[in-house]
PDB file of C-alpha atoms in Angstrom:
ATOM      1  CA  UNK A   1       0.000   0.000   0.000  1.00 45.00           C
ATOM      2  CA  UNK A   2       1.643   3.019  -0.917  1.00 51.00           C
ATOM      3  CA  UNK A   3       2.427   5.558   1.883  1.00 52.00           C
ATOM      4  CA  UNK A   4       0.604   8.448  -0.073  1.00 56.00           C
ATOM      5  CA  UNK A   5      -2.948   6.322   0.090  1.00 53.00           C
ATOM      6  CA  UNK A   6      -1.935   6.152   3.795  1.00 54.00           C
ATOM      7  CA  UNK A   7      -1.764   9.704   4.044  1.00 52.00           C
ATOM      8  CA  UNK A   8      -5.195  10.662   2.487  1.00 57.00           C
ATOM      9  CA  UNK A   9      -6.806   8.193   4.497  1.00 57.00           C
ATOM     10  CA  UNK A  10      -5.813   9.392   7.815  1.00 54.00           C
ATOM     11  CA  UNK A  11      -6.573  12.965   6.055  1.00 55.00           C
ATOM     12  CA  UNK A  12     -10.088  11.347   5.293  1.00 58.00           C
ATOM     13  CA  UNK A  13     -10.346   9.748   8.945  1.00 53.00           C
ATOM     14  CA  UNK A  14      -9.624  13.205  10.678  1.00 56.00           C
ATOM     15  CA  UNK A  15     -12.031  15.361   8.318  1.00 57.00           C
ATOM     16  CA  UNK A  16     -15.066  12.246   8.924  1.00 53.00           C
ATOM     17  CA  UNK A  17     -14.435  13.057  12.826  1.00 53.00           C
ATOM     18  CA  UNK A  18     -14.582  16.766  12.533  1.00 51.00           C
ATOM     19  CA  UNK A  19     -17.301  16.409  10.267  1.00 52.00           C
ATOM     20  CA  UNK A  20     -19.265  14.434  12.079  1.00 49.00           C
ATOM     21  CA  UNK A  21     -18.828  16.603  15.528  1.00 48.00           C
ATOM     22  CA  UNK A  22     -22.736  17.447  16.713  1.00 47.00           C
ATOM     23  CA  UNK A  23     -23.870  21.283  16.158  1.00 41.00           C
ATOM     24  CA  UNK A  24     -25.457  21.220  19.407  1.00 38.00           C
ATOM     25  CA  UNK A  25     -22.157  20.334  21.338  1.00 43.00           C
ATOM     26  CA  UNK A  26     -20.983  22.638  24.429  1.00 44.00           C
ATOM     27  CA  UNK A  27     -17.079  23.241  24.209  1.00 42.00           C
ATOM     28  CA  UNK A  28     -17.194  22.899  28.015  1.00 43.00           C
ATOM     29  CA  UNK A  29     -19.228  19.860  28.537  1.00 45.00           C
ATOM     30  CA  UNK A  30     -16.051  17.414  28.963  1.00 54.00           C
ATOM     31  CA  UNK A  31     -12.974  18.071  30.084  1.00 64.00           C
ATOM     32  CA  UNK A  32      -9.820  18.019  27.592  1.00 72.00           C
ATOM     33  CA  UNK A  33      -7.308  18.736  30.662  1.00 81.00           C
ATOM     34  CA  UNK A  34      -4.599  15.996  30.470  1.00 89.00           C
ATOM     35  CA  UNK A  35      -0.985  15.736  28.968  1.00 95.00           C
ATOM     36  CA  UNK A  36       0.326  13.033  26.615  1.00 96.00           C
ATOM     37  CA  UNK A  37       3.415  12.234  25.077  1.00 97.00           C
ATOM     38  CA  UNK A  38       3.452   9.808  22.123  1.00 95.00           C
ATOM     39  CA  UNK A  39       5.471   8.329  20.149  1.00 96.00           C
ATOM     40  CA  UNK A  40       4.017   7.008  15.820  1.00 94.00           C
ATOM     41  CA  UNK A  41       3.547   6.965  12.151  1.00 93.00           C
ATOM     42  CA  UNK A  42       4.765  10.380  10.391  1.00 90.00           C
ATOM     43  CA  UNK A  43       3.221  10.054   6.531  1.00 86.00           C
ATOM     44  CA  UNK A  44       3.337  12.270   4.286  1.00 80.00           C
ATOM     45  CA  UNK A  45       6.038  14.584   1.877  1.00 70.00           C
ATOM     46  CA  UNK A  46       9.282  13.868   3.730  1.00 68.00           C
ATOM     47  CA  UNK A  47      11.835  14.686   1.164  1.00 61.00           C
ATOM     48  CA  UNK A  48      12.367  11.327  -0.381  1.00 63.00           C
ATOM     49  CA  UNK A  49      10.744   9.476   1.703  1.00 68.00           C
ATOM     50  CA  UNK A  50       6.355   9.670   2.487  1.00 77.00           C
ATOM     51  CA  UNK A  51       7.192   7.287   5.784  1.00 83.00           C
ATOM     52  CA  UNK A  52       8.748   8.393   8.518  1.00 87.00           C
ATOM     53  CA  UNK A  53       8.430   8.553  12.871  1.00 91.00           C
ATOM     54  CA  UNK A  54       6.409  10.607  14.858  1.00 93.00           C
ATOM     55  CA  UNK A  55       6.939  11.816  18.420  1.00 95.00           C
ATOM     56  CA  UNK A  56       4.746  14.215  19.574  1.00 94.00           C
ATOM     57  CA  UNK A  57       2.464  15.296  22.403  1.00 96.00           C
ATOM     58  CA  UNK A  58      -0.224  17.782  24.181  1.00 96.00           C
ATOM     59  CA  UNK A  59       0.428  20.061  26.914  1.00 96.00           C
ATOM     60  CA  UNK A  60      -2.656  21.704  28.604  1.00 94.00           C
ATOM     61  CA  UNK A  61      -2.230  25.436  28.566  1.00 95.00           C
ATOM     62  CA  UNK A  62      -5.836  26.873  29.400  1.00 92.00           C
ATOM     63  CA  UNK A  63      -9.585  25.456  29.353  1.00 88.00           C
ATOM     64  CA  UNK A  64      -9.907  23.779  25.918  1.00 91.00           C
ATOM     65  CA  UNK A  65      -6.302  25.328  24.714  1.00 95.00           C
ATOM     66  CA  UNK A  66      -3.098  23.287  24.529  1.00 96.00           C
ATOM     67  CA  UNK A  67       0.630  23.396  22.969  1.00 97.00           C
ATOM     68  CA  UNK A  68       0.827  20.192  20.447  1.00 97.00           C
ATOM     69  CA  UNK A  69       4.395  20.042  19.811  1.00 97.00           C
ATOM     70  CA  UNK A  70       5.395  17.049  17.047  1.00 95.00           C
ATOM     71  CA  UNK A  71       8.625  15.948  15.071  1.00 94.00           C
ATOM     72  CA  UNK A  72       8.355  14.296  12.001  1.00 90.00           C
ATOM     73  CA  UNK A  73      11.123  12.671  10.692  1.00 86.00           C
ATOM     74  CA  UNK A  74      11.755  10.581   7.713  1.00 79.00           C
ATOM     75  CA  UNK A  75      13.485   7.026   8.213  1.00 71.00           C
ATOM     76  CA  UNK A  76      16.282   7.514   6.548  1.00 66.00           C
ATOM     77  CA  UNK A  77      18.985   9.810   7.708  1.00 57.00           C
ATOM     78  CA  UNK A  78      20.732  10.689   4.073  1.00 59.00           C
ATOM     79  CA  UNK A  79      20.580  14.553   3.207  1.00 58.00           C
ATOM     80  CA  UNK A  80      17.345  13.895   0.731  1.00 62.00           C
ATOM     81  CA  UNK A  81      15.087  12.783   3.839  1.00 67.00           C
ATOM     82  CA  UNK A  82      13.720  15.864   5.981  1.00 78.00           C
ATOM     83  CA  UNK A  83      12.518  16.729   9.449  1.00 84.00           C
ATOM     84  CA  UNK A  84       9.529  18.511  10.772  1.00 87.00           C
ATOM     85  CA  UNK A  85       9.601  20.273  13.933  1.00 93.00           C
ATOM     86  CA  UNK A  86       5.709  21.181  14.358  1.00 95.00           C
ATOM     87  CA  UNK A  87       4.222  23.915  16.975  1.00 97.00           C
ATOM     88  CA  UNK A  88       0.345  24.262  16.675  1.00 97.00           C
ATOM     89  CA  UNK A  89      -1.947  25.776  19.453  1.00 97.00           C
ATOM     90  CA  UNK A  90      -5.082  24.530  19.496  1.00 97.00           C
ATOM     91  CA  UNK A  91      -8.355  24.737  20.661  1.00 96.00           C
ATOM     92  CA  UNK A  92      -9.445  21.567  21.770  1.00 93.00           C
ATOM     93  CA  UNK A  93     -13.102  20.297  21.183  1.00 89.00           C
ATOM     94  CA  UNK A  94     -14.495  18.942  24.463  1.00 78.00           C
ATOM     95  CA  UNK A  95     -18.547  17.341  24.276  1.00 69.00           C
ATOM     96  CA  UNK A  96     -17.634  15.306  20.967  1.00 72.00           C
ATOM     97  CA  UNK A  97     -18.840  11.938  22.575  1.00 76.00           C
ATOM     98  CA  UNK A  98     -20.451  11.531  25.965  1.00 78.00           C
ATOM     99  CA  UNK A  99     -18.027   9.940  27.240  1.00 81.00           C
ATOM    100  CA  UNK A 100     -15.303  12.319  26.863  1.00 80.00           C
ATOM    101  CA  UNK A 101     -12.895  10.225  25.257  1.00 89.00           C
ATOM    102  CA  UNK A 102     -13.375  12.033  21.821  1.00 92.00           C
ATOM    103  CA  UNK A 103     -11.137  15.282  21.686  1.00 92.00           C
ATOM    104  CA  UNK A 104     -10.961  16.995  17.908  1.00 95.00           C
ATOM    105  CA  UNK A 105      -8.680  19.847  17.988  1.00 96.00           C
ATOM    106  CA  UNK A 106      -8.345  22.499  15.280  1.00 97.00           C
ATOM    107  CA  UNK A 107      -5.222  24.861  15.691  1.00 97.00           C
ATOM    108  CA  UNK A 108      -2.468  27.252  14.181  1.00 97.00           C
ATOM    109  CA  UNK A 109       1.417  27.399  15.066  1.00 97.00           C
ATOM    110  CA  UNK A 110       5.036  27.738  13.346  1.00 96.00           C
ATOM    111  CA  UNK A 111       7.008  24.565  10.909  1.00 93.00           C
ATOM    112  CA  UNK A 112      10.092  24.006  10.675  1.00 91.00           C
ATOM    113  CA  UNK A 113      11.896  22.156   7.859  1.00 85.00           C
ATOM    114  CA  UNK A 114      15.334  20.577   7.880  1.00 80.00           C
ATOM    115  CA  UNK A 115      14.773  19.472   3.913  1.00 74.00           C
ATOM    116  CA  UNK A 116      17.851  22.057   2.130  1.00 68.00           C
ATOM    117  CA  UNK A 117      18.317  26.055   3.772  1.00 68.00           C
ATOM    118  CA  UNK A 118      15.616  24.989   5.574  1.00 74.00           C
ATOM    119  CA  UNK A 119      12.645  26.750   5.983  1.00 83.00           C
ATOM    120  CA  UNK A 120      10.155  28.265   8.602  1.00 90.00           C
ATOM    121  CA  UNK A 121       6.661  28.810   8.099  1.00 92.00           C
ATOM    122  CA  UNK A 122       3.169  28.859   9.578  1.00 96.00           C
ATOM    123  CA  UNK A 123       1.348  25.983  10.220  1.00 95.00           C
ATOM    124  CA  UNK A 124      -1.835  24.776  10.644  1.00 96.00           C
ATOM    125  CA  UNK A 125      -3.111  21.608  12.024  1.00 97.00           C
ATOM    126  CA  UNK A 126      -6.192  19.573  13.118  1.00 97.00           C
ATOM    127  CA  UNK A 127      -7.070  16.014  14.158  1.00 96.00           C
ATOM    128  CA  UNK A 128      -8.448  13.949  16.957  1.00 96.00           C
ATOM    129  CA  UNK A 129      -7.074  11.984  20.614  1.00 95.00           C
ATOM    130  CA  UNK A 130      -9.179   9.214  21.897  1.00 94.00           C
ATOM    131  CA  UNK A 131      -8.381   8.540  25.325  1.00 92.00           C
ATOM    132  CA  UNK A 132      -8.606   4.380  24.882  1.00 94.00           C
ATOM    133  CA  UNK A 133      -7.548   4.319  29.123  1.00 93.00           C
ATOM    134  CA  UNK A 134      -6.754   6.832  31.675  1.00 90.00           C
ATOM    135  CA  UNK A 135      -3.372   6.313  30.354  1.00 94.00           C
ATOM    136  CA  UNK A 136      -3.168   5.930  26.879  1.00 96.00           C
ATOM    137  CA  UNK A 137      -4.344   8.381  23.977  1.00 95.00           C
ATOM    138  CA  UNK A 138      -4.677   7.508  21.084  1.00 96.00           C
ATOM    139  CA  UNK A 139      -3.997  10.276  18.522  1.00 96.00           C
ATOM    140  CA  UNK A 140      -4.261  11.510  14.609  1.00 96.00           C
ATOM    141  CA  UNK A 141      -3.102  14.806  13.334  1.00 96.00           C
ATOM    142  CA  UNK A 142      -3.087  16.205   9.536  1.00 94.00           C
ATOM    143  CA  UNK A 143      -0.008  19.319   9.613  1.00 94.00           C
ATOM    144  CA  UNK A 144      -0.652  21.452   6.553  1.00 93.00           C
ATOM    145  CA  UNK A 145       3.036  23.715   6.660  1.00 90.00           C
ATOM    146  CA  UNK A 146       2.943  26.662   4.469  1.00 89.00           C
ATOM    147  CA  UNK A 147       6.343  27.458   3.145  1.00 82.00           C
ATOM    148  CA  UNK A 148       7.512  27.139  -0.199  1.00 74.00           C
ATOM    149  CA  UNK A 149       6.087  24.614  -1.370  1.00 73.00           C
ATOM    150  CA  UNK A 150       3.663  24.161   0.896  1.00 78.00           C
ATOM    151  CA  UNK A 151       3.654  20.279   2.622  1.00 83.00           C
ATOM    152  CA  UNK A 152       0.926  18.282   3.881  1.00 87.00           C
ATOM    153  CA  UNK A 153       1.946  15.534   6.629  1.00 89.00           C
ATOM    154  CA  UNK A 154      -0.079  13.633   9.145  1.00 90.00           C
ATOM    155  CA  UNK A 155       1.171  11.539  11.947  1.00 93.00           C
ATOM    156  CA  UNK A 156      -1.109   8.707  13.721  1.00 95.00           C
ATOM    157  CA  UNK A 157      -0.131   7.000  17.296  1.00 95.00           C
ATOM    158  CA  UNK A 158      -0.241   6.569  20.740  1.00 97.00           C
ATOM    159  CA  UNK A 159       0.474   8.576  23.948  1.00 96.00           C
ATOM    160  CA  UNK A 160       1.302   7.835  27.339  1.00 96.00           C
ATOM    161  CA  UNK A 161      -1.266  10.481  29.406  1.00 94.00           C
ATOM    162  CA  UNK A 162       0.067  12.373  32.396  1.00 90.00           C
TER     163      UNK A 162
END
């Protein structure tokens, strides 16, 4: 399966879940106050390379706001692959399922490239944690970086919650 059709997929999976959100849902009816750090799948354009590893993670900042800092990286380490060093705020969707384990997030922030100069540029970003236990979150993100030629990437995986 080629790592492109991977890509639109989880691009497909995040916009069904943002989608599919209820109109009637309260921001504040669940909370989204926990911290992860995860480690995953990076897909997407990563120089040569559309595979690649994902660490990333949440930190709670306010009610429903939170830093989502990410690395993308392809696998190889030869000067055509590239790294992403992500930095989205977002607002994070609370009330998305009743049980709370459902958190969309929709957010803005800086990329950074490692692919030639380099380049930094905004970002922005949205996808979805589901809290599977209290401590582990699973979690899907699609980065659209806006530099040059601007890059879509998308990371899926799980977190340890803090």
């Amino acid at each position: 399966m080629k790592p492109r059709f991977i890509a639109a997929i989880a691009l497909g999976l995040t916009t069904a879940t943002l989608v599919s959100l209820p109109l009637t849902a309260r921001a504040d009816d669940k909370t989204t106050d926990y911290n992860y750090v995860g480690l995953g799948v990076g897909l997407g354009q990563l120089g040569s390379n559309d595979l690649g590893l994902s660490i990333n993670g949440k930190i709670t900042l306010a009610d429903h706001v939170s830093l989502r800092p990410g690395v993308i990286t392809a696998f190889n380490s030869s000067s055509t692959g590239q790294t992403l060093v992500l930095a989205p705020i977002t607002y994070d969707i609370g009330g998305a399922s009743s049980d709370g384990r459902l958190v969309p997030f929709v957010g803005a922030g800086v990329s950074v490239s490692t692919k030639g100069a380099g380049a930094v540029g905004p970002l922005l970003t949205a996808g979805a944690d589901y809290r599977l236990t209290d401590k582990v979150v699973a979690n899907g993100a699609v980065h659209w970086s806006l530099f040059g030629d601007s890059q879509v990437n998308g990371s899926i995986g799980l977190g340890y919650a803090f």
